[in-house]
Short mmCIF file of C-alpha atoms in Angstrom, two decimals:
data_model
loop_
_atom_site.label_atom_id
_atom_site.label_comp_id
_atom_site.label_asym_id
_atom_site.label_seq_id
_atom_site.Cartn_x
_atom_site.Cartn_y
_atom_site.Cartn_z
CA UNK R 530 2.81 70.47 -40.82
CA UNK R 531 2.40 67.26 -38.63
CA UNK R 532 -0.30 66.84 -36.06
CA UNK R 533 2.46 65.77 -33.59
CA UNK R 534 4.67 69.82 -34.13
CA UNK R 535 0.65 71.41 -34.42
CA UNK R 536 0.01 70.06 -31.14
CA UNK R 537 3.83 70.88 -29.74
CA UNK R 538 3.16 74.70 -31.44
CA UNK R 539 -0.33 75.40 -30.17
CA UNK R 540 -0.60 73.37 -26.98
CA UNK R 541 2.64 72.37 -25.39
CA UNK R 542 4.68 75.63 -26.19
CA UNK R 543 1.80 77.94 -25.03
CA UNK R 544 1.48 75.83 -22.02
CA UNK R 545 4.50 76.28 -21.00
CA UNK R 546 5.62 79.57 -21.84
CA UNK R 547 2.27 80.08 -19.11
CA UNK R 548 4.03 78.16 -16.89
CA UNK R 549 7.32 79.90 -16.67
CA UNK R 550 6.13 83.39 -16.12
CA UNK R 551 3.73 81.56 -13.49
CA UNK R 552 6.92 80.28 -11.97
CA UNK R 553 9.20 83.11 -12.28
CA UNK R 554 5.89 84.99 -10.51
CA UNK R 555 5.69 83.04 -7.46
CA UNK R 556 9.60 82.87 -6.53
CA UNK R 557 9.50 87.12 -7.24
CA UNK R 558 7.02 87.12 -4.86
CA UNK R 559 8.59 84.55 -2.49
CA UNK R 560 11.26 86.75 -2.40
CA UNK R 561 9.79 89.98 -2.01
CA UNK R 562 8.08 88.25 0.95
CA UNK R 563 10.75 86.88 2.19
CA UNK R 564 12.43 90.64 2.20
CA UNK R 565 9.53 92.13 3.53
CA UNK R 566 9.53 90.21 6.54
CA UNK R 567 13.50 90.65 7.37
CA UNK R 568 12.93 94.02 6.91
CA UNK R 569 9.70 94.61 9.58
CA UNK R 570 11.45 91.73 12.13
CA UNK R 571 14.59 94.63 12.31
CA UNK R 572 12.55 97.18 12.42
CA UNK R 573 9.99 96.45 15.21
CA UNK R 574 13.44 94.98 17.11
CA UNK R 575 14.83 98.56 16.34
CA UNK R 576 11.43 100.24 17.72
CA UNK R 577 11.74 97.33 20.56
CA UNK R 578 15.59 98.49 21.67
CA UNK R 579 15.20 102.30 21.25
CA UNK R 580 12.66 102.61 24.37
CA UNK R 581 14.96 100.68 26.85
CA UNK R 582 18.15 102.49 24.87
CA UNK R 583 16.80 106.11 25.56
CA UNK R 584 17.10 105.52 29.04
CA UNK R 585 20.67 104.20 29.34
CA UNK R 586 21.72 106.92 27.29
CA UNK R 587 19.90 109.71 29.20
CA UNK R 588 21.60 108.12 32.42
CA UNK R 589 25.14 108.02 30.72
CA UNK R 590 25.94 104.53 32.08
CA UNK R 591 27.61 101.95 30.69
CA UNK R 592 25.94 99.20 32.17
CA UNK R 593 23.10 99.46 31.08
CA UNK R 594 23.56 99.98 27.77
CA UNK R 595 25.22 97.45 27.61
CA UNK R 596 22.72 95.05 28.99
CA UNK R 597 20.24 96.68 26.78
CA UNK R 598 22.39 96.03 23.66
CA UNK R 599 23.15 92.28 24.70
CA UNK R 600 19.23 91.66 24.95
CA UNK R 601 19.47 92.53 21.22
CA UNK R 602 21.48 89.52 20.47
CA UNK R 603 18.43 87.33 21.66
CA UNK R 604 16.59 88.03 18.43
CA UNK R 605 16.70 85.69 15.73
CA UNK R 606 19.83 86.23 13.05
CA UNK R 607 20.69 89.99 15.01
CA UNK R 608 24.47 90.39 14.40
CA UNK R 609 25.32 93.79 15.51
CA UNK R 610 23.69 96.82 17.97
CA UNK R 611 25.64 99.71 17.58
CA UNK R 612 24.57 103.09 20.14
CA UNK R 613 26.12 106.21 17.90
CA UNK R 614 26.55 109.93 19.42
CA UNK R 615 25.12 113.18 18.09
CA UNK R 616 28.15 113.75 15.68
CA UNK R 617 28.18 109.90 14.34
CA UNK R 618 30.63 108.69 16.92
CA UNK R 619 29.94 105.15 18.50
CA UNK R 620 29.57 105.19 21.85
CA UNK R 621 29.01 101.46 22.92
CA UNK R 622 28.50 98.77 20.24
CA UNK R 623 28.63 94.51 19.85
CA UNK R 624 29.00 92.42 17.02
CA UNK R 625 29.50 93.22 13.11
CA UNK R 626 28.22 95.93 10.62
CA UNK R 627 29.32 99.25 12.84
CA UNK R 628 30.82 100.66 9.88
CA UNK R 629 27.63 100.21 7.53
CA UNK R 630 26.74 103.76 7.55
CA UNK R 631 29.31 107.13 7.67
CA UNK R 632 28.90 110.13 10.33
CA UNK R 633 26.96 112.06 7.55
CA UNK R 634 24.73 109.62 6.90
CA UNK R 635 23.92 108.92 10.70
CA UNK R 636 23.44 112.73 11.06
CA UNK R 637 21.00 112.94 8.45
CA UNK R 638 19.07 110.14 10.58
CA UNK R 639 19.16 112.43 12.91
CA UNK R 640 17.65 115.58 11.29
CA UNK R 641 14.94 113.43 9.06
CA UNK R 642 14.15 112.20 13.09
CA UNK R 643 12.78 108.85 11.75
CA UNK R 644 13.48 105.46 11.53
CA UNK R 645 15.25 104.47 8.50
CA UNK R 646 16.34 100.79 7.10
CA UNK R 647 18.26 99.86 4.14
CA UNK R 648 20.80 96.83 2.30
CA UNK R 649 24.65 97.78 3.15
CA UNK R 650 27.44 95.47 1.75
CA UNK R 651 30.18 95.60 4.11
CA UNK R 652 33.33 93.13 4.14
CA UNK R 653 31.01 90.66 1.41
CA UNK R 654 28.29 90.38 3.63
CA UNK R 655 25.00 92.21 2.88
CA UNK R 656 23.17 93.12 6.39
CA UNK R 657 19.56 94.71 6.59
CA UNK R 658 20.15 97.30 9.28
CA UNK R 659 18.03 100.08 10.75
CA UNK R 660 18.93 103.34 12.53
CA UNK R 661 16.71 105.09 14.84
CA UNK R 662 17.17 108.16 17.01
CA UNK R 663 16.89 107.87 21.13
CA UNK R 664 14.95 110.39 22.58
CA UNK R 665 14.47 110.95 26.11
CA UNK R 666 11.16 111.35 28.03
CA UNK R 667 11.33 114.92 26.94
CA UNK R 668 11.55 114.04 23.69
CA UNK R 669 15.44 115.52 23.20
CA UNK R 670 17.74 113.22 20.82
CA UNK R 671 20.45 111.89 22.74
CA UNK R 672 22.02 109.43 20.12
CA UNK R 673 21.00 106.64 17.20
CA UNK R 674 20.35 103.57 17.44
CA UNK R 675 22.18 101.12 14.63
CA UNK R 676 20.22 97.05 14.62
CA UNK R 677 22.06 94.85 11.62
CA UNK R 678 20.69 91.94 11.00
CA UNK R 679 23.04 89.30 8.53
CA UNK R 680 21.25 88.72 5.67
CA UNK R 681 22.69 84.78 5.48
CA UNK R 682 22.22 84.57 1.74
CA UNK R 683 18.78 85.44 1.41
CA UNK R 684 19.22 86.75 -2.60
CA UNK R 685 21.87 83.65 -3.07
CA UNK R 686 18.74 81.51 -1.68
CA UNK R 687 16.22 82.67 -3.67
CA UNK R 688 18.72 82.71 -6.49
CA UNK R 689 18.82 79.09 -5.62
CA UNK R 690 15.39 78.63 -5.40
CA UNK R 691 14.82 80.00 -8.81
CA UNK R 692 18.02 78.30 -10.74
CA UNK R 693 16.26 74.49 -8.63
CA UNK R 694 12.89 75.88 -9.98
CA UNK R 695 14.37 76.36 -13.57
CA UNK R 696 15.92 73.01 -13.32
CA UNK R 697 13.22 71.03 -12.50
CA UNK R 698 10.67 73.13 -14.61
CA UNK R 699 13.53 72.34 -17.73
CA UNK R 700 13.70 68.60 -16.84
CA UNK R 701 9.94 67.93 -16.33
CA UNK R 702 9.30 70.42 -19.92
CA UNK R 703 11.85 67.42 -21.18
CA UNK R 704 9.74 64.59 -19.35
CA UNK R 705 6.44 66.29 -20.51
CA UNK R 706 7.29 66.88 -24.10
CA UNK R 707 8.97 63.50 -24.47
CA UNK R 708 5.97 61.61 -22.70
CA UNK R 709 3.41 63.34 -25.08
CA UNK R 710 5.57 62.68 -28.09
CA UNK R 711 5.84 58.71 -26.95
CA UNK R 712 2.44 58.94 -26.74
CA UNK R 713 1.36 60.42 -29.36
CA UNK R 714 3.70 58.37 -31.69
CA UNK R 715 2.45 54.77 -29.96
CA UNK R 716 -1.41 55.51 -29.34
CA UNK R 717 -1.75 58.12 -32.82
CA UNK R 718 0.49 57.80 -35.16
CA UNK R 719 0.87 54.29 -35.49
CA UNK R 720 -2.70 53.28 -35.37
CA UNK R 721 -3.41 56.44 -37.98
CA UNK R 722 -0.38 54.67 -40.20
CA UNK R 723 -1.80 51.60 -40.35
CA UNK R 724 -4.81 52.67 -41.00
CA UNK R 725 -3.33 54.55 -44.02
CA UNK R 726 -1.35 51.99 -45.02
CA UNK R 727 -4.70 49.81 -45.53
CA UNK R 728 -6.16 52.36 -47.34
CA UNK R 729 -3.25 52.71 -49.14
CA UNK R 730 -3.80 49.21 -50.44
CA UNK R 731 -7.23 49.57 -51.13
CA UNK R 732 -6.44 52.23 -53.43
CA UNK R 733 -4.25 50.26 -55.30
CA UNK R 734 -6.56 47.91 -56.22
CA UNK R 735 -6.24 45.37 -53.21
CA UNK R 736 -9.80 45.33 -51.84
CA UNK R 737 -9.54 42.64 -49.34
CA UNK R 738 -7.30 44.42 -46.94
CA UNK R 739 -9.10 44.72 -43.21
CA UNK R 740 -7.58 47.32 -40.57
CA UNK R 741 -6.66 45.53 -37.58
CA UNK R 742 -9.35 46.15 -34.68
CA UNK R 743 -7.02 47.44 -31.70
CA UNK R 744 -5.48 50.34 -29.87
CA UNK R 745 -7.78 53.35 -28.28
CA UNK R 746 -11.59 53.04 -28.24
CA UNK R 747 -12.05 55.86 -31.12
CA UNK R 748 -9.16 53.79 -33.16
CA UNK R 749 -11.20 50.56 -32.61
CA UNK R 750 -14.19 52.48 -33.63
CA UNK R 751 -12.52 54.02 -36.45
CA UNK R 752 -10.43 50.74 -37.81
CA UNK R 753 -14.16 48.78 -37.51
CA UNK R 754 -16.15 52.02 -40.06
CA UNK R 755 -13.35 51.77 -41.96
CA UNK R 756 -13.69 47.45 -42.43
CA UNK R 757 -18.00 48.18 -42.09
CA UNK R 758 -17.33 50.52 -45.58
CA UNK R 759 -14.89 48.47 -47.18
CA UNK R 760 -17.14 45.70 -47.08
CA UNK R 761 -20.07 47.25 -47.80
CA UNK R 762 -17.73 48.36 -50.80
CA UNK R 763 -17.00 44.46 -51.95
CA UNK R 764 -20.54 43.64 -51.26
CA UNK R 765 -21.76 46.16 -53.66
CA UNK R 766 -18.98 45.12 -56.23
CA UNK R 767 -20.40 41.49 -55.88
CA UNK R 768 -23.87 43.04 -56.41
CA UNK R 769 -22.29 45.05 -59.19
CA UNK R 770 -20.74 41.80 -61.00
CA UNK R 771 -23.77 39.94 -60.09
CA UNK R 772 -25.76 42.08 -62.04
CA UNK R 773 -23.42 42.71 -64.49
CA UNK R 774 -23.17 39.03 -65.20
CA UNK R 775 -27.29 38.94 -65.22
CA UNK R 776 -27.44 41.71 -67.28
CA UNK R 777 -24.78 40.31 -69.94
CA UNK R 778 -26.56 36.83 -69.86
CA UNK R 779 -30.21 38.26 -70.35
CA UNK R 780 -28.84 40.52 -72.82
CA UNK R 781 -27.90 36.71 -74.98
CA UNK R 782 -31.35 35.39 -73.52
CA UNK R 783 -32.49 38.73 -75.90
CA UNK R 784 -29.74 38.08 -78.99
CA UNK R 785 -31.20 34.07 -78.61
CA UNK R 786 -34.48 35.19 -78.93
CA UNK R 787 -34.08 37.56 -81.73
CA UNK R 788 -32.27 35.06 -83.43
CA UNK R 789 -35.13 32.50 -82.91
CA UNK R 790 -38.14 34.95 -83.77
CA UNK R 791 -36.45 35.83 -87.04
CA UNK R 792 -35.55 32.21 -87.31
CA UNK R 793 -39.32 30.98 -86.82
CA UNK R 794 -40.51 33.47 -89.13
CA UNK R 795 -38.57 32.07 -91.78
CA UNK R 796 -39.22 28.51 -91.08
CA UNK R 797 -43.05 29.46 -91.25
CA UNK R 798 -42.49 31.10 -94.15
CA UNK R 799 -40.69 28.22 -96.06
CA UNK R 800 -43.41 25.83 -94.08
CA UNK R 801 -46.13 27.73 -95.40
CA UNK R 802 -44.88 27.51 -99.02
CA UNK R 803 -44.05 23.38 -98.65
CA UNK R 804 -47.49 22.84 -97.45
CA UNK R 805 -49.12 22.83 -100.36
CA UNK R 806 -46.58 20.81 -102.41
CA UNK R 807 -46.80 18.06 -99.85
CA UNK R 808 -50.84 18.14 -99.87
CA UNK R 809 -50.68 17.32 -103.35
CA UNK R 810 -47.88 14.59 -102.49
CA UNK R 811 -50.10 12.66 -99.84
CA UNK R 812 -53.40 12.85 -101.93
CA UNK R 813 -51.73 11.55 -105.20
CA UNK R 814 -50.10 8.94 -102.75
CA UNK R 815 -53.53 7.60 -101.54
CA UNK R 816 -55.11 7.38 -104.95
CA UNK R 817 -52.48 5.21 -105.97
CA UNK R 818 -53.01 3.03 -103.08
CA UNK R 819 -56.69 2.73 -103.48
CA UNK R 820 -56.22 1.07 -107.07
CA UNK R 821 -56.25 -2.49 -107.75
CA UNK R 822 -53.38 -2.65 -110.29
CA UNK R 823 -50.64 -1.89 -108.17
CA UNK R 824 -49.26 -4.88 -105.76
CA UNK R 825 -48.67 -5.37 -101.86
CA UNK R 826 -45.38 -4.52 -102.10
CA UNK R 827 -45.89 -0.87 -104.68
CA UNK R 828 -49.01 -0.60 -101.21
CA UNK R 829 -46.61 -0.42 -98.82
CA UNK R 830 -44.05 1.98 -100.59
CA UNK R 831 -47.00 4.03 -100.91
CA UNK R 832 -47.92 3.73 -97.06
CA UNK R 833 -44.20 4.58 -96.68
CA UNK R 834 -44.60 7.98 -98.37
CA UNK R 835 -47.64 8.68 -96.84
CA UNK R 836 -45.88 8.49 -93.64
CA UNK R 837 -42.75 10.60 -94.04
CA UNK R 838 -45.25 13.24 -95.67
CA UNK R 839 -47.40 12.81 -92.45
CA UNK R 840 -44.29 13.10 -90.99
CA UNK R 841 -42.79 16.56 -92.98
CA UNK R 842 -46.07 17.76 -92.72
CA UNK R 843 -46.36 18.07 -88.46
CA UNK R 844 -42.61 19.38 -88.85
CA UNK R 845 -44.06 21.98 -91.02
CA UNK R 846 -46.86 22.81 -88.55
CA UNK R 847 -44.58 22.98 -85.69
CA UNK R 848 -42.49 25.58 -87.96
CA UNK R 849 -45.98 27.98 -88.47
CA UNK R 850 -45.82 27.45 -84.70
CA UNK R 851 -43.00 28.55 -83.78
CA UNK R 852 -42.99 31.85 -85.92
CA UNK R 853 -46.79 32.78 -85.19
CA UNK R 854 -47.07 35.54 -82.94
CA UNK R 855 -49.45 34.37 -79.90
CA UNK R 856 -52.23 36.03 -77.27
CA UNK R 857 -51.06 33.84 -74.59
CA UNK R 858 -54.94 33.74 -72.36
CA UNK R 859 -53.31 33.01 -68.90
CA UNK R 860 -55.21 32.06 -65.71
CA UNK R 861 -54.00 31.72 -62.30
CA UNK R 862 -52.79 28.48 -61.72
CA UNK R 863 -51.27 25.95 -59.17
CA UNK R 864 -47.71 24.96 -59.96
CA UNK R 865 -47.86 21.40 -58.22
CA UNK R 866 -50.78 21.03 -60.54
CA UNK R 867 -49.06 21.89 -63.67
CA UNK R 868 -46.16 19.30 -62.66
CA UNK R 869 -48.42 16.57 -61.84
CA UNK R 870 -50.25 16.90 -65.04
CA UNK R 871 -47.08 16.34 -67.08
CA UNK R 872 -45.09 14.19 -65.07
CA UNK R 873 -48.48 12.19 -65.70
CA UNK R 874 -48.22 12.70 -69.55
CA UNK R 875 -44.26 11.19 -69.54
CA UNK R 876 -45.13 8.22 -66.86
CA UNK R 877 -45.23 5.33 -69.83
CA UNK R 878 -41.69 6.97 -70.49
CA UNK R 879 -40.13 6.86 -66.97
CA UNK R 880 -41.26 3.80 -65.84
CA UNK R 881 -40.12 1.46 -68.12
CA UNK R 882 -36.51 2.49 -67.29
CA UNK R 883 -37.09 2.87 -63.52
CA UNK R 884 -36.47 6.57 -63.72
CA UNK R 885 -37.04 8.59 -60.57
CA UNK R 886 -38.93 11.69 -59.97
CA UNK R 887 -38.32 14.12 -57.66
CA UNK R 888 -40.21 16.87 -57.19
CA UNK R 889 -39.46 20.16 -54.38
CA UNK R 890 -41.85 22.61 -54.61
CA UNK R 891 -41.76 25.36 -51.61
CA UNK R 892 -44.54 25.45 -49.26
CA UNK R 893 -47.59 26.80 -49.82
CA UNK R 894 -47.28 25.95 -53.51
CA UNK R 895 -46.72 29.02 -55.24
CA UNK R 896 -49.56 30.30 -57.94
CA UNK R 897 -48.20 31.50 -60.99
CA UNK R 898 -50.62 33.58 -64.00
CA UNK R 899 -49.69 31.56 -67.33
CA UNK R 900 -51.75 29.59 -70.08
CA UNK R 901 -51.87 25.82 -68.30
CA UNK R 902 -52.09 23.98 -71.27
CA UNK R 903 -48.75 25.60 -72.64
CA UNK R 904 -47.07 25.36 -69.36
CA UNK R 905 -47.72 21.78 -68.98
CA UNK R 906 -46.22 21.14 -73.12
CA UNK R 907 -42.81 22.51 -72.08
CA UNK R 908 -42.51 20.29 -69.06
CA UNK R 909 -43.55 17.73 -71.03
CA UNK R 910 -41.02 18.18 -72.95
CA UNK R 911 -37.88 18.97 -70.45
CA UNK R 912 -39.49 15.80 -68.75
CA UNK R 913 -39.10 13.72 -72.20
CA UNK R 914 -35.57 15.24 -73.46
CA UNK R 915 -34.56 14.07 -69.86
CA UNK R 916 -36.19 10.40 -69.88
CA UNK R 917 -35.05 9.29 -73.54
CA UNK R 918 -31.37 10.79 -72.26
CA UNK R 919 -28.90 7.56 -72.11
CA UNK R 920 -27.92 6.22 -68.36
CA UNK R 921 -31.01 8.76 -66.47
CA UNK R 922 -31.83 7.40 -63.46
CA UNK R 923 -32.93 10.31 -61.59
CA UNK R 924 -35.09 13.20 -62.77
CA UNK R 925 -35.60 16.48 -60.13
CA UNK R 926 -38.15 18.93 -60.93
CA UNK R 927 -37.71 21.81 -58.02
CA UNK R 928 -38.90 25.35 -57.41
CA UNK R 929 -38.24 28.73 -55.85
CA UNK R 930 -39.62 31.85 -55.65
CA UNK R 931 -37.83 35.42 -55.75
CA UNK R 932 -39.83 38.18 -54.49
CA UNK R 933 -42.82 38.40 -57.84
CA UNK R 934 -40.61 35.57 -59.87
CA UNK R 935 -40.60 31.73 -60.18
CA UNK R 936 -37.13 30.10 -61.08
CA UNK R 937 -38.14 26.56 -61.63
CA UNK R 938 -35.40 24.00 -62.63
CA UNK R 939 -35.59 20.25 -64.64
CA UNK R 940 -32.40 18.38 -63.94
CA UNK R 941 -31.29 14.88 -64.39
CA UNK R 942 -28.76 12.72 -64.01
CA UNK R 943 -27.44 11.51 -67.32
CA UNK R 944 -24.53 12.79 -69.58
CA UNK R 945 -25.34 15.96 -69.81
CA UNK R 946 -24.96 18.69 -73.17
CA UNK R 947 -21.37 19.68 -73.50
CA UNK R 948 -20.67 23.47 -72.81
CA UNK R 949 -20.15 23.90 -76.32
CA UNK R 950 -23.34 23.30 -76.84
CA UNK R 951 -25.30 25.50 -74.39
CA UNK R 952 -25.56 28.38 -76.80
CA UNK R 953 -27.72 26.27 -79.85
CA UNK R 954 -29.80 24.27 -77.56
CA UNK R 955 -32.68 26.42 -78.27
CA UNK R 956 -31.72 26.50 -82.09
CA UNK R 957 -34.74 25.32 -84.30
CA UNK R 958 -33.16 21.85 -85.98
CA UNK R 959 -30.61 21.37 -83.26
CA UNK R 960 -30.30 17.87 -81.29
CA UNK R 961 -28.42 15.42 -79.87
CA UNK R 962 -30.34 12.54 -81.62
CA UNK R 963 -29.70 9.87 -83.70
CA UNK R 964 -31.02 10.72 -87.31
CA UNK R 965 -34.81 10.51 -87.62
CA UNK R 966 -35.31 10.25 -83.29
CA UNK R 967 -35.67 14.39 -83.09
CA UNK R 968 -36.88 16.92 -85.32
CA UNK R 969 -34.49 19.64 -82.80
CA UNK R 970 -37.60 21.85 -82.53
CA UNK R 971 -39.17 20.52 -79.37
CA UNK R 972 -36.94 23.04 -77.09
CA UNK R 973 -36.97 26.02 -79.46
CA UNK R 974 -41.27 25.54 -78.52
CA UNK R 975 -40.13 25.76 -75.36
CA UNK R 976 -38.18 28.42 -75.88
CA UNK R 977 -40.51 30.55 -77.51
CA UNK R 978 -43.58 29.51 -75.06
CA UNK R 979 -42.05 30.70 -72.05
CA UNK R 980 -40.92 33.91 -74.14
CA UNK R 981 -44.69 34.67 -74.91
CA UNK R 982 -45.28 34.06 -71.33
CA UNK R 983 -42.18 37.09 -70.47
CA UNK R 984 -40.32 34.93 -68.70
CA UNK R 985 -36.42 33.33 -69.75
CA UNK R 986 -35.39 29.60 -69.85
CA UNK R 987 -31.68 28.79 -69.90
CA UNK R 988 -29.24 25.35 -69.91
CA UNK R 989 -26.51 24.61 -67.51
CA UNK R 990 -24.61 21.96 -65.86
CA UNK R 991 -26.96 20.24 -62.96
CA UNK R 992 -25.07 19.35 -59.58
CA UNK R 993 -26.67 16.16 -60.29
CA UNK R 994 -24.37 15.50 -63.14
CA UNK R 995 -26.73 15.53 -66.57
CA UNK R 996 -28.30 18.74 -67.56
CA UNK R 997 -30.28 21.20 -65.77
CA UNK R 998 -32.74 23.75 -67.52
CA UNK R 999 -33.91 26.68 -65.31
CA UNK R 1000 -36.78 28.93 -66.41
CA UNK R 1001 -38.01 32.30 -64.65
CA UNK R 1002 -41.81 33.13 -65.04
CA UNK R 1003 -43.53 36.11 -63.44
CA UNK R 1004 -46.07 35.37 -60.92
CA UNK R 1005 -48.08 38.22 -61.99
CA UNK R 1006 -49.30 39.91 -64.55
CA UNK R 1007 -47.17 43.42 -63.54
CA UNK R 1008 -43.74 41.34 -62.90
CA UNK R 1009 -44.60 40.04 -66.40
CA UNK R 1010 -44.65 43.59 -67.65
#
């Protein structure tokens, strides 16, 4: 059932079912005390006449009881005074009603010897009459008194009264039910429908539908809980996705690193077993330079050799690096220190090609528990792989911290890594080189450095327009946990 018939049912109908026997109540007893007073007006007037009455009778006269009737005629609404013999025959009488009662009934008056009163219809007019007997000063019954007074549509009147009193009661029940139904259809229902409707949309999927804030107070109050939860709703959704999306990317920060740590262990593997092959190669290499036989130009061929083993041989040592498993010894250390100490390393590189270097650290510098000397290598190298870039002109080395974490970032201004890219950065082998400028294993150290330290280092697109690195350490040792 609607709210609008509950309220009609419980409230309304009760109401004015309460109403109408209220009503019907008062105009019974409007009428009964209307009656009631006719009814005590004739007979004190009755009580009045029969004194003055006894006395004309007694004296047999006329006159006087005729005067004495007249008087009668000076009460209010007193239409007939009728004087009536022992036997029930009318002796002197004016105005209407003398044939309201019979002989018999005016005898019986007479025997009861009291005062009686009573509704006669006579001719379609309804009286209120009394009779009375007149006694002399003895006390002997002489005759009856007859009062009528015209009841001038007293019954029709309060039959009016009540058929006005229905009327009105009918048209304001109208006026009453249709203001509450206006009402509750403009102020109710339609705010309660439009809130509905919203949430009607936001359970089909459409999550940026707001209630409009208007209407009643507790409408405005509701239509504003009902926008507070439905963005408190998107917010956590956005918190949801944001997480979600962190979650997915650290989960191929993991895969990466997996891949890498197998990757390195293999590469130290293979490095390990071309070590000793290339020993060999560089020490039968010198011996042949050291003899006299051999000319400049054998020399240098042999200083050639010597030089791409020298060379094979750091690649292999960077290999057993980057598949040893390390005790990273960290101390607490000073972040603007860290940067100045490699920036200072990669100045003979910047300054050539007028490079600039930013740095935006917050304030106080932030202190960070890692192993400085590592820390300072993989700047070194973002700050390299940025300066030996083509067309850098600006390098930006900034810093924030995150409740216990440090999200630093390395950005610069030159062409950038294509997105296609992003995912093999870290690969050992891969660069963007020429042949025989890179070895592609400087940012799988980094890689693997700031994974000993527990932190996570990842590539994207820098708002300056080349590419941006940002890496997350733990400040301390329990965020690193």
């Amino acid at each position: 059932m609607r709210l609008r018939n509950l309220i009609i049912l419980t409230v309304i109908v009760p109401l004015f079912v309460v109403l109408v026997v209220f009503s019907l109540v008062a105009i019974k007893s409007l009428e009964d005390n209307v009656r009631s007073k006719l009814q005590t007006e004739v007979e004190i007037i009755t009580r009045a006449l029969s004194t003055s009455l006894s006395y004309a009778v007694a004296r047999d006269s006329p006159t006087p009881l005729e005067e004495a009737l007249q008087s009668a005629f000076s009460f209010h609404r007193i239409y007939g005074a009728y004087v009536f013999d022992l036997q029930g025959r009318e002796v002197y009488g004016l105005g209407l009603g003398k044939d309201l009662f019979t002989a018999e009934e005016i005898r019986q008056v007479i025997e009861r010897d009291d005062l009686y009163s009573n509704y006669r219809q006579h001719e379609g007019w309804t009286y209120y009459s009394a009779i009375t007997p007149l006694r002399t000063q003895d006390g002997t019954v002489h005759g009856v008194l007859q009062v009528n007074r015209l009841n001038t549509g007293i019954e029709n009147y309060t039959g009016f009264i009540s058929v006005v009193a229905v009327l009105v009661f009918v048209i304001g029940a109208a006026g009453i039910v249709f203001s509450i139904w206006w009402g509750f259809r403009r102020f109710i229902e339609r705010p309660l429908n439009r809130l509905l409707h919203v949430m009607l949309l936001v359970e089909d999927g459409d999550r940026s539908q707001r209630a409009t804030i208007e209407g009643p107070a507790e409408y405005r109050r509701l239509a504003s809980g009902l926008n507070g939860m439905l963005d408190a709703m998107a917010e956590k959704d956005r918190d949801i996705e944001a997480r979600q999306n962190r979650e997915m990317e650290l989960e191929k920060r993991l895969r990466k690193s997996k891949k890498l740590a197998e990757l390195g262990v293999l590469a130290a593997g293979v490095a390990h077993e071309i070590g000793a092959p290339l020993t060999v190669i560089n020490g039968q290499a010198q011996r042949l330079a050291r003899r006299d036989v051999i000319g400049d130009d054998e020399r240098a061929k042999l200083g050639r050799i010597r030089g791409e083993v020298e060379r094979i041989v750091e690649i292999v040592r960077q290999l057993m690096e980057l598949g040893r498993q390390h005790n990273v010894e960290k101390g607490e250390l000073a972040l603007d220190q860290l940067i100045q100490n490699a920036s200072d390393l990669v100045e003979e590189e910047l300054e050539p090609r007028n490079i600039r270097l930013d740095i935006d650290l917050p304030s106080p510098t932030p202190h960070l528990l890692a192993n400085g000397q590592q820390i300072v290598q993989v700047l070194t190298n973002l700050l390299r792989n940025a300066a030996q870039a083509p067309d850098v002109s600006h390098v930006r080395v900034r810093a924030r911290t995150n409740n216990h974490e440090l999200t630093l970032y390395v950005e610069d201004n030159g062409p950038g890594i294509p997105v296609d890219n992003h995912q093999h950065v870290f690969d050992p082998f891969f660069t963007t080189k020429p042949v025989g400028q890179g070895s592609g294993l400087g940012l799988s150290m980094v890689h693997r450095i700031i994974n000993d330290h527990g932190g996570t280092i990842g590539v994207f697109n820098s708002a300056l327009g080349g590419a941006g690195f940002e890496i997350t350490l733990p400040l301390t040792e329990t965020a690193s946990a």
